[in-house]
Tab-separated table of C-alpha atoms in Angstrom:
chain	number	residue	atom	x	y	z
T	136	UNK	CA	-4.439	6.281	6.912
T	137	UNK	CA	-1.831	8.722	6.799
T	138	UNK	CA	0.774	10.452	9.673
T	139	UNK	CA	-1.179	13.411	10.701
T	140	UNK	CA	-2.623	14.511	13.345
T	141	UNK	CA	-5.885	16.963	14.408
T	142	UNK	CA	-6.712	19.371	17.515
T	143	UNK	CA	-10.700	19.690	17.097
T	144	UNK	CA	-13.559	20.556	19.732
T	145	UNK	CA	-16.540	17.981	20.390
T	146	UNK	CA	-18.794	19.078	22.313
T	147	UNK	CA	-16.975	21.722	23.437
T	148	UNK	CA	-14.586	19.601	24.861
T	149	UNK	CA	-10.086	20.248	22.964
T	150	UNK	CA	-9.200	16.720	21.726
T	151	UNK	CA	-6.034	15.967	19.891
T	152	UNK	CA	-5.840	12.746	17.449
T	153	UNK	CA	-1.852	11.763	16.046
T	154	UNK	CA	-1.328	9.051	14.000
T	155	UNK	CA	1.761	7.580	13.914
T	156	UNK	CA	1.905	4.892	10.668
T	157	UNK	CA	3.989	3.776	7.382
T	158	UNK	CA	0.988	3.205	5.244
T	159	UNK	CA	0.432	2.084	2.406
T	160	UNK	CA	3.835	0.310	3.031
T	161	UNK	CA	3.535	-0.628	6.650
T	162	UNK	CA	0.742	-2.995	8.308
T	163	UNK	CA	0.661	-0.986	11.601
T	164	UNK	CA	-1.230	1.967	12.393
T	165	UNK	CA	-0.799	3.688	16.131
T	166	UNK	CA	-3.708	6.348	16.871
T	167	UNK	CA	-3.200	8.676	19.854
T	168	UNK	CA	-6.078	10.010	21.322
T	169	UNK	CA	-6.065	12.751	24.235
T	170	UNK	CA	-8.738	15.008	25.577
T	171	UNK	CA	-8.730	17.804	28.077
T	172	UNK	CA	-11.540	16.550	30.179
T	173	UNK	CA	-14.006	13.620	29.510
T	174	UNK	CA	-15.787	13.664	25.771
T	175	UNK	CA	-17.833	10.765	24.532
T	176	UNK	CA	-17.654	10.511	20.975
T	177	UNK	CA	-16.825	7.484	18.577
T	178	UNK	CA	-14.192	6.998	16.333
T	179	UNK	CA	-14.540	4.930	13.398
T	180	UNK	CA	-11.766	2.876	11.826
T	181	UNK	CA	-11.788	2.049	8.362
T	182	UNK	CA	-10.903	-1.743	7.900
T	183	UNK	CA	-10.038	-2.549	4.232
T	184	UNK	CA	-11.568	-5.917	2.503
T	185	UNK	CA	-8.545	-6.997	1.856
T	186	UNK	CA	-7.489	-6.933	5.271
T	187	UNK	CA	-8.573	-10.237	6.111
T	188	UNK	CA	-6.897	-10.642	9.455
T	189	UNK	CA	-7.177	-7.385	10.693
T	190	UNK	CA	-6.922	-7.101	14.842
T	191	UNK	CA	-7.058	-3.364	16.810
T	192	UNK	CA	-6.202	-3.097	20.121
T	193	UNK	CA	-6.801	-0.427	22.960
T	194	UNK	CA	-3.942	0.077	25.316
T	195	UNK	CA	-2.617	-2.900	26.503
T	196	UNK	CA	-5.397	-4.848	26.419
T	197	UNK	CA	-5.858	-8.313	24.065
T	198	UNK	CA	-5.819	-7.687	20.258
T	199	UNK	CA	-9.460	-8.545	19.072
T	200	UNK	CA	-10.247	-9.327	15.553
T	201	UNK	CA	-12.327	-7.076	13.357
T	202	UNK	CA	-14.553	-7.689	10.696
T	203	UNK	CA	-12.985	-6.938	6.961
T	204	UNK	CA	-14.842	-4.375	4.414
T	205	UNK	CA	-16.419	-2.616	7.448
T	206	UNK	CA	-15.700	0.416	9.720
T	207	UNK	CA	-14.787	-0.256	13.145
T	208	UNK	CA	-16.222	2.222	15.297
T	209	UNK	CA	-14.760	2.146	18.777
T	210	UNK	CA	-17.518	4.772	21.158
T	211	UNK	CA	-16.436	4.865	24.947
T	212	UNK	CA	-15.504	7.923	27.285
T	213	UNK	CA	-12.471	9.362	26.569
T	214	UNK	CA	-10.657	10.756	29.341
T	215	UNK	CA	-7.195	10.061	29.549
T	216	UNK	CA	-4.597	9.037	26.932
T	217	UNK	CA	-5.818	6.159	25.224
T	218	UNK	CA	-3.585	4.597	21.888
T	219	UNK	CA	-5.168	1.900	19.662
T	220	UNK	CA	-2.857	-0.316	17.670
T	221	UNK	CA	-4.265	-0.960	14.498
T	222	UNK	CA	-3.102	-4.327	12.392
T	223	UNK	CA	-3.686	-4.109	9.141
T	224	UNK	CA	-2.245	-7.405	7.272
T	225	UNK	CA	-1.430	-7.468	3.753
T	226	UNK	CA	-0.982	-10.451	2.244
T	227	UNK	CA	0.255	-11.114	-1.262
T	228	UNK	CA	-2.633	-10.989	-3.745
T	229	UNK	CA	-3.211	-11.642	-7.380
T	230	UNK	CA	-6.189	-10.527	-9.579
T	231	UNK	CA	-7.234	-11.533	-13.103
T	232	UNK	CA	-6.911	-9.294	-15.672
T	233	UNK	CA	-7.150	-9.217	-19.641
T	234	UNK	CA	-5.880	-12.513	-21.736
T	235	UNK	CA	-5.991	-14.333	-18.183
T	236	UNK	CA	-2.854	-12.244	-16.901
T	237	UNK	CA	-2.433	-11.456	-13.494
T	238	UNK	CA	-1.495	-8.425	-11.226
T	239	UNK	CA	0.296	-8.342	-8.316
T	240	UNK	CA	-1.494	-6.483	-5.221
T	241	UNK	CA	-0.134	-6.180	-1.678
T	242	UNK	CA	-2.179	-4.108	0.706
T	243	UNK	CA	-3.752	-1.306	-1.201
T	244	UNK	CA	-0.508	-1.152	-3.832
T	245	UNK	CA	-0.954	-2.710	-6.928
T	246	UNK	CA	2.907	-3.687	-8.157
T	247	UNK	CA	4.976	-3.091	-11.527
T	248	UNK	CA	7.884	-4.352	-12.846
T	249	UNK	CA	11.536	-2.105	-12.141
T	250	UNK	CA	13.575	-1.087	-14.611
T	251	UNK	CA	15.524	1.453	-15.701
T	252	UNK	CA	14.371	4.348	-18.356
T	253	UNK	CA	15.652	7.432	-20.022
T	254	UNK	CA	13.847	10.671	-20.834
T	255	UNK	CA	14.278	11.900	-24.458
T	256	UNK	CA	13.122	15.679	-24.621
T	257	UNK	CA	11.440	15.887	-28.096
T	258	UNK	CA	9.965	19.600	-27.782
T	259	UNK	CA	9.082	22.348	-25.812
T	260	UNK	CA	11.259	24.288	-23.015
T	261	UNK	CA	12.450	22.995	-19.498
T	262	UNK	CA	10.467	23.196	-17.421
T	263	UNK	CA	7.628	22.172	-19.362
T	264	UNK	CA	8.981	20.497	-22.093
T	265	UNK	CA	7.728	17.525	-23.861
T	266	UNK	CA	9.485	13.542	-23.374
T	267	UNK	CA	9.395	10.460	-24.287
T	268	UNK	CA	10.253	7.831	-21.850
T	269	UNK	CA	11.388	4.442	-22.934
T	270	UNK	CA	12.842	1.542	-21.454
T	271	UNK	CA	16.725	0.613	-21.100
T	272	UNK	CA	16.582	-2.832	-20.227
T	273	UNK	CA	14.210	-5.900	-21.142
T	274	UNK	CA	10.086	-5.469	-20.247
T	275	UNK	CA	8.332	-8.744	-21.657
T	276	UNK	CA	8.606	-11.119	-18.584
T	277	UNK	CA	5.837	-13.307	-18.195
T	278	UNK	CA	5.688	-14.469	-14.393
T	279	UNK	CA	6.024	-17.716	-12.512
T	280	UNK	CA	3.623	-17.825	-9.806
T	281	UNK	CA	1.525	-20.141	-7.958
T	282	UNK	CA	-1.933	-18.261	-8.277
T	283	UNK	CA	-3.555	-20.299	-5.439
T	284	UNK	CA	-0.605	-19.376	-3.479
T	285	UNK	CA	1.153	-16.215	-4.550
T	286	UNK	CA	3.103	-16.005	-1.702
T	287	UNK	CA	5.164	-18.862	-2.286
T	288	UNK	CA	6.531	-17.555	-5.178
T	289	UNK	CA	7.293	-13.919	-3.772
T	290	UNK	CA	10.058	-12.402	-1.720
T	291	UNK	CA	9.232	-9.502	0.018
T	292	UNK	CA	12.104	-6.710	0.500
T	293	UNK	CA	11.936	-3.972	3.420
T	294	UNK	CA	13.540	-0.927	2.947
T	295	UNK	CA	13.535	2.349	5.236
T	296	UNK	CA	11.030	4.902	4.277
T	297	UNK	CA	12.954	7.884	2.777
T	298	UNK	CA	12.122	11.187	1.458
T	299	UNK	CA	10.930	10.365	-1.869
T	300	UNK	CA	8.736	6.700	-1.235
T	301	UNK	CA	6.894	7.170	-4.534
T	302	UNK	CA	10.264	7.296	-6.570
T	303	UNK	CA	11.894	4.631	-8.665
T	304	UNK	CA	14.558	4.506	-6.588
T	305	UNK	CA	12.656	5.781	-3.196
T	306	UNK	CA	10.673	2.801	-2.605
T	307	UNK	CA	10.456	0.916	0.359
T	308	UNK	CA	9.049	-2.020	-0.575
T	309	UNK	CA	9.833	-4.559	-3.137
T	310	UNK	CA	8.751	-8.191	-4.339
T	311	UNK	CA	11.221	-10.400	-5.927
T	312	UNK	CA	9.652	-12.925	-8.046
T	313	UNK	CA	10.914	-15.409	-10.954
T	314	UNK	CA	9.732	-14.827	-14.345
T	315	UNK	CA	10.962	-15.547	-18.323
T	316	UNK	CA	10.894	-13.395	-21.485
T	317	UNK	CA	8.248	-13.694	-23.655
T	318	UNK	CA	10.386	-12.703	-27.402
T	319	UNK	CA	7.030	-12.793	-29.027
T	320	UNK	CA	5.116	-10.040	-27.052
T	321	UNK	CA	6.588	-7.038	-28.447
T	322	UNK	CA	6.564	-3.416	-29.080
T	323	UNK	CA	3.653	-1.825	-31.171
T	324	UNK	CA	3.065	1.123	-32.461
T	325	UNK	CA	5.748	2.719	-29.866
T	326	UNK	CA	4.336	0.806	-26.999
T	327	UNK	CA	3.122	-2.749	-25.446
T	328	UNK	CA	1.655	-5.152	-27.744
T	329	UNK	CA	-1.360	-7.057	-26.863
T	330	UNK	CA	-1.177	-9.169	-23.961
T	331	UNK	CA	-0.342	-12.864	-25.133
T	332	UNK	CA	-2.944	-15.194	-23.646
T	333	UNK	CA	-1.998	-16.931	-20.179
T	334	UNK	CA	-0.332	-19.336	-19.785
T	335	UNK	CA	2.540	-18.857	-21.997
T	336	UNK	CA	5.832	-21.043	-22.696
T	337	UNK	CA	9.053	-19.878	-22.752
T	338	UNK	CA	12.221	-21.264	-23.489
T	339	UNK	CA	14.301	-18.334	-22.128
T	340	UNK	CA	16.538	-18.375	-18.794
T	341	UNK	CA	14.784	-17.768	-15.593
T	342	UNK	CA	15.255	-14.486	-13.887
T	343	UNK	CA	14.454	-12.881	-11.039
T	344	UNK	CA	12.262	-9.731	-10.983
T	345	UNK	CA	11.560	-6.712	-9.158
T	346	UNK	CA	8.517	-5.293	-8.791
T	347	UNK	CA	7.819	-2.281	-7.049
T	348	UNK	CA	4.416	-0.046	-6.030
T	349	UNK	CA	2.704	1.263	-9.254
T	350	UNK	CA	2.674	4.587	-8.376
T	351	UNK	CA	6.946	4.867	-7.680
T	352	UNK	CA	7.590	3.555	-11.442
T	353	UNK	CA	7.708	6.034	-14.738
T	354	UNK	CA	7.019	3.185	-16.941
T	355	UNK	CA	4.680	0.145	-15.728
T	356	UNK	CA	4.586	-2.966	-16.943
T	357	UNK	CA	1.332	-4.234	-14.487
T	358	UNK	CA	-0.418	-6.495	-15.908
T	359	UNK	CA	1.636	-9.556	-17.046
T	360	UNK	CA	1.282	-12.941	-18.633
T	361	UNK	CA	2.254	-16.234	-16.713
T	362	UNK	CA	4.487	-18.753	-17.755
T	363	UNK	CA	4.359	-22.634	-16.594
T	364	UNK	CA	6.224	-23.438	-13.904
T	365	UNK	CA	8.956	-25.530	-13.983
T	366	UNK	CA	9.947	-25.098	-16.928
């Protein structure tokens, strides 16, 4: 799902599709449908797994629940303007990954951790030169979360949709979470060292984190470790 919109024939009949929408970032979706004299056709709406409470609606009829992992297909008559409201929810997810750490998944967006980096040019000529990125403040957080219950632990942050969403700076969502340094996960070999093996304890201040979509970050930490709670 994407803003767009199509002017096609079916049947031999003009129909026009817009859809109106801020995904990934936004759990809405508006689809405008028009035709210049009755087609029947179906349209089928792809409905996510993770989407778990997913409703569409037609109009101003009732919101009706659809089915997760499936697609949708809505066939009928179409002869005047007809919009269908698509919910999409996206709750706060976590998945498993290597060492028993965890990533953080909203939606279709995985998350990484913000933070600022700086670009070293180390050959070639602008504007295809060769860098090195690396980063200017601390990376080795291991995360306090509730697994069961990840949303507990998260804050999520609107922002307007700009120009530039998939930017450091650009992006319109964010999830503040708590987390510690981990001194003994380190760099290696000019990069990450292994994953320490979840859970891990820290003695180092609690902070708060901000995590941002994968795809808006230059360097991602993803995948982290998580620390006990509470202490």
């Amino acid at each position: 799902y994407a803003p767009c919109s199509i002017s096609t024939n079916i049947a031999g009949v003009p129909v026009q599709i817009e859809v109106q929408t801020l995904y990934p970032f936004g759990e809405d979706i508006a689809i405008h449908v028009s035709s210049e004299r009755p087609a029947h056709f179906s349209l089928q709406l792809r409905i996510p797994t993770w989407a778990q409470e997913a409703t569409v609606a037609l109009d101003d009829q009732a919101s009706e629940h659809v089915r997760e992992g499936t697609f949708h297909m809505i066939e009928r008559e179409w002869n005047t303007p007809t919009s269908i409201h698509l919910h999409l929810s996206m709750p706060i997810r976590t998945q498993t990954r290597y060492a028993n750490s965890m990533a953080i998944e909203r939606g279709p967006l995985v998350y990484s951790l913000q933070f600022n980096a700086q670009w070293r040019q180390i050959g070639g000529e602008l504007p295809h030169a060769d860098w090195e990125v690396h980063p200017l403040a601390p990376w080795n957080y291991a995360l306090e979360i509730d697994r069961a219950h990840p949303e507990r632990s998260c804050t999520l942050i609107s922002r307007p949709v700009g120009s530039m969403p998939f930017s450091p700076e650009g992006a319109p969502i964010q999830i503040h979470i708590h987390g510690r340094r981990v001194p003994t996960w380190a760099i290696e070999h000019n990069a990450a060292g292994p994953l320490p093996q979840s859970p891990v304890h820290s003695t180092e201040p609690r902070e708060e984190l901000t995590l941002i979509p994968y795809g808006c970050t230059d360097l991602r930490v993803t995948e982290f470790p998580q620390t006990y709670t509470g202490l």
